[in-house]
């Protein structure tokens, strides 16, 4: 349907995209202009670059290597709780990093469950701080993501291929060579690149489990240049390096994007006839059980430890929780004001346009870099520390924008495709079409996007760490401070509260979107 | 009178040429092989496809450049004629005011239109709660309220069974007679064409031919139509 008219104008989307592009590119420009290359990179900076690349590469390799058997098991087995487990694999996306870190400390820390078991057997306790801990936390977050990405590869093999393979008498090994290995050859590099890119910009994990000269990432170095030395020039220089690393990772991810290859099927329900031997069943069962334990144990630890601390939380935690709720609400509102018009405009365009690129910019630039840029821009005119909360809400909204667009654009495209002509022939005009058709029909997706945005903002420990003075804290930052003061019981209680608030925020919006939705 | 003046309609990489006129109040079937451009012809009248050359004139007024909603056209598509999240009253009411800010008098008219097509008492239902035939009736109620002089049907009843389809076509013919609308309907079924259309436009090999009496065209089909009708 080439040259077809559309019922709504692209104006609001163009405006929103222009604001986003100006914000991100403006802070990039500020960083680039402020950077002081005079002194160059010191040995500590090079060490940070090396550590950043190494931990990201290790995290990606381990996450994906473990994800393949788990995805394979999920692809060829049907069992009670399977779909719940696959849903659970999506949960780490909205799980606040600081909560997961506390859970991992409880299980894998020096005084944790595993160390206690080792001690009982007369062995040394685990050491979690440093490279081990950073990689462990990254695997915790990215094993589920990698599993879902690779499982998707399995699901894209049409059921007809498996039927034909079974008809030809292919066993598990033959199916591996015939169908699964070629699929993995495409989907594994893509998964590796995505996890690598995510770990490159991870800040909160390095802040809590890394540190010290041997375990500092570039993002952490930016933060330290800010907070400890207040050396804006060096922070900006490090931010430039971070941008270069992110561009490198984005290039890898784009190059590794998987293409189709198995052709289309008729969407028959998938049945597998292979891999019925006891050994293979046991192997798949073990992969699924271990993965589920690895994901669930730290969450259980939060619940167990948090319940003890949640009754005696200091007042500062509740103040911080209030702040977090306000920020999450403001960030979600900002997100929707930007994302919904942009999604409509992208859906109307026939080719990839600059609006779509503006929406992806948030992925290419880490929140800490945007924060650094905004700080540099604001600093000559106003006290950046006084603006900590609005800036946090804004940066949270911008970093959630790419995900929101992924959710909204396909639906907007479908609504315009199904009802665009009818709206035009009824002469509805832009506003009535938005009010009566587009927004009501997109409501479930808008709710889902808002839920993700709210949960991400609620759990974010990034820009706020740069901007906050001691009087101000969001709940994640307050937990970090409690950990720093070795008040682990209060930290665990606050973490349980944060977990509940994040899940609640997601649930309210997602549920609100689907409530009485007629789709 | 609707007139295509040396019009060339572009649809991707193929074109449909039309140089023809339809009398006001005529009932015209559009017939021809699949993929010949029947839908393209209707979409050009409704304003979804621009003309590459020529003009489209309604009652002496050039409507070539008018946007879809400003044309004297009510159209029923193959599917997607109702918004599933709106009630029947709202769906039909869109024919009066596309922003649905209806006065009490207009709401009465909506009710009357739904009653006219046999959907009395179902005003607050949504399309999903109705049968296929009832959904078609609801769409026709909206067409009635739109009250446009040109009614275009792009096989909206193709998914209905034969008896129900005939019933719908009779209802369409009645409504067109009541409002004096000019009717253009795409048809794959010669019996449908004979049933309600006195004239037929043949669309074949990139050309929409001027209308001829339906019985003439079907009794003495040109070779391209004969191949399509399967009368060898």
Coordinates of N, CA, C and O in Angstrom, one line a residue, chain A residues 1-5 418-429 432-433 435-437 440-441 516 518-519, chain B residues 10 43 48-50 68-70 73 77 80-86 94-95 98-101 126 142 146 148:
Chain A
X1 N 0.9 -1.2 0.0 CA 0.0 0.0 0.0 C 0.9 1.2 0.0 O 1.1 1.8 1.0
X2 N 1.4 1.6 -1.1 CA 2.4 2.6 -1.2 C 1.8 4.0 -0.8 O 1.5 4.3 0.3
X3 N 1.4 4.8 -1.7 CA 1.1 6.2 -1.6 C -0.3 6.4 -0.9 O -1.1 7.1 -1.5
X4 N -0.5 5.8 0.2 CA -1.8 5.9 0.8 C -1.8 7.1 1.8 O -0.9 7.3 2.6
X5 N -2.9 7.8 1.9 CA -3.1 8.9 2.9 C -3.2 8.3 4.3 O -3.6 7.1 4.4
X418 N -5.4 -1.4 9.9 CA -6.8 -2.0 9.9 C -7.8 -0.9 9.8 O -8.9 -1.1 9.2
X419 N -7.6 0.3 10.4 CA -8.7 1.3 10.5 C -8.4 2.6 9.8 O -9.2 3.5 9.9
X420 N -7.2 2.8 9.3 CA -6.8 4.0 8.7 C -7.7 4.5 7.6 O -8.2 5.6 7.6
X421 N -8.0 3.5 6.7 CA -8.9 3.9 5.6 C -10.3 4.2 6.0 O -10.9 5.2 5.6
X422 N -10.8 3.4 7.0 CA -12.2 3.7 7.5 C -12.2 5.1 8.2 O -13.1 5.8 8.0
X423 N -11.2 5.4 9.0 CA -11.1 6.7 9.6 C -11.1 7.8 8.6 O -11.8 8.8 8.8
X424 N -10.4 7.6 7.6 CA -10.3 8.6 6.5 C -11.6 8.8 5.8 O -12.1 9.9 5.6
X425 N -12.3 7.7 5.5 CA -13.5 7.8 4.7 C -14.6 8.3 5.6 O -15.6 8.9 5.1
X426 N -14.5 8.3 6.9 CA -15.4 8.9 7.8 C -15.1 10.3 8.1 O -15.7 11.0 8.9
X427 N -13.9 10.8 7.6 CA -13.5 12.2 7.8 C -13.2 12.4 9.2 O -13.6 13.5 9.8
X428 N -12.7 11.5 10.0 CA -12.5 11.6 11.4 C -11.6 12.8 11.8 O -11.7 13.4 12.8
X429 N -10.5 13.0 11.0 CA -9.6 14.0 11.4 C -8.7 13.5 12.5 O -8.9 12.5 13.2
X432 N -10.0 13.3 16.6 CA -11.0 12.3 16.9 C -10.4 10.9 16.7 O -10.7 10.0 17.4
X433 N -9.6 10.7 15.6 CA -9.0 9.4 15.3 C -8.2 9.0 16.5 O -8.2 7.8 16.9
X435 N -8.4 10.0 19.6 CA -9.1 9.8 20.9 C -10.0 8.6 20.8 O -10.2 7.9 21.8
X436 N -10.7 8.4 19.6 CA -11.7 7.3 19.5 C -11.1 6.0 19.1 O -11.7 4.9 19.3
X437 N -10.0 6.0 18.3 CA -9.5 4.8 17.7 C -8.1 4.4 18.2 O -7.9 3.4 18.8
X440 N -7.6 4.1 22.3 CA -8.3 3.0 22.9 C -7.7 1.6 22.4 O -7.6 0.7 23.2
X441 N -7.4 1.6 21.1 CA -6.9 0.3 20.6 C -5.5 0.0 21.0 O -5.1 -1.2 20.9
X516 N -10.8 -4.1 31.1 CA -11.9 -3.9 30.2 C -11.5 -3.5 28.8 O -12.2 -2.8 28.1
X518 N -11.1 -3.8 25.0 CA -11.8 -4.6 24.0 C -10.8 -4.8 22.8 O -10.6 -3.9 22.0
X519 N -10.2 -5.9 22.8 CA -9.3 -6.1 21.7 C -9.6 -7.4 20.9 O -10.4 -8.2 21.3
Chain B
X10 N -2.9 4.7 -10.4 CA -1.6 4.0 -10.1 C -1.8 3.2 -8.9 O -2.2 3.6 -7.9
X43 N -11.1 2.3 -4.9 CA -10.2 3.1 -4.0 C -9.9 4.5 -4.6 O -9.8 5.4 -3.9
X48 N -8.5 6.9 -1.9 CA -7.3 6.3 -1.3 C -6.2 6.1 -2.3 O -5.1 5.8 -1.9
X49 N -6.5 6.2 -3.6 CA -5.4 6.2 -4.6 C -5.5 7.4 -5.4 O -6.6 7.8 -5.9
X50 N -4.4 8.1 -5.6 CA -4.3 9.3 -6.4 C -4.4 9.0 -7.9 O -4.0 7.9 -8.3
X68 N -10.2 11.8 1.3 CA -11.2 10.7 1.3 C -12.5 11.2 2.1 O -13.6 10.9 1.6
X69 N -12.3 11.8 3.2 CA -13.5 12.1 4.0 C -14.4 13.2 3.4 O -15.5 13.3 3.8
X70 N -13.8 14.0 2.5 CA -14.6 15.1 1.9 C -15.3 14.7 0.7 O -16.0 15.5 0.1
X73 N -18.8 10.0 -0.8 CA -18.7 8.6 -0.8 C -18.9 7.9 0.5 O -18.3 8.4 1.5
X77 N -15.7 -1.8 3.1 CA -14.5 -2.6 2.7 C -14.8 -4.1 2.9 O -15.8 -4.5 3.4
X80 N -13.1 -5.1 8.4 CA -12.7 -3.9 9.1 C -13.6 -2.7 8.9 O -13.2 -1.6 8.9
X81 N -14.9 -3.0 8.8 CA -15.8 -1.9 8.7 C -16.3 -1.3 10.0 O -17.0 -0.3 10.0
X82 N -16.1 -2.1 11.1 CA -16.5 -1.6 12.4 C -15.3 -1.6 13.3 O -14.4 -2.4 13.2
X83 N -15.4 -0.6 14.3 CA -14.3 -0.6 15.3 C -14.7 -1.6 16.4 O -15.8 -1.4 17.0
X84 N -13.9 -2.6 16.7 CA -14.3 -3.6 17.6 C -14.5 -3.1 19.1 O -15.2 -3.7 19.9
X85 N -13.8 -2.0 19.4 CA -13.9 -1.5 20.8 C -15.0 -0.5 21.0 O -15.2 0.0 22.1
X86 N -15.8 -0.2 19.9 CA -16.9 0.8 20.1 C -18.2 0.0 20.0 O -18.3 -1.0 19.3
X94 N -20.6 7.3 14.1 CA -19.5 7.9 13.4 C -19.9 8.4 12.0 O -19.3 9.3 11.5
X95 N -21.0 7.8 11.5 CA -21.5 8.3 10.2 C -22.1 9.7 10.2 O -22.1 10.4 9.2
X98 N -17.8 12.3 13.0 CA -16.6 11.5 13.2 C -16.0 11.7 14.6 O -15.1 11.0 15.0
X99 N -16.3 12.8 15.3 CA -15.8 12.9 16.7 C -16.8 12.4 17.8 O -16.5 12.5 18.9
X100 N -17.9 11.9 17.3 CA -18.9 11.3 18.2 C -19.5 12.2 19.2 O -20.1 11.8 20.2
X101 N -19.4 13.5 19.0 CA -20.1 14.4 19.9 C -21.5 14.6 19.4 O -21.8 15.6 18.6
X126 N -21.1 -4.7 21.4 CA -19.9 -4.4 20.6 C -19.9 -5.4 19.4 O -20.6 -6.5 19.5
X142 N -24.5 2.5 9.5 CA -23.6 3.7 9.5 C -23.6 4.3 8.1 O -23.7 5.5 8.0
X146 N -24.4 8.1 7.1 CA -23.4 8.9 6.4 C -24.1 9.7 5.3 O -23.8 10.8 4.9
X148 N -24.4 9.6 2.0 CA -23.6 10.1 0.8 C -24.2 9.6 -0.5 O -24.8 8.5 -0.5

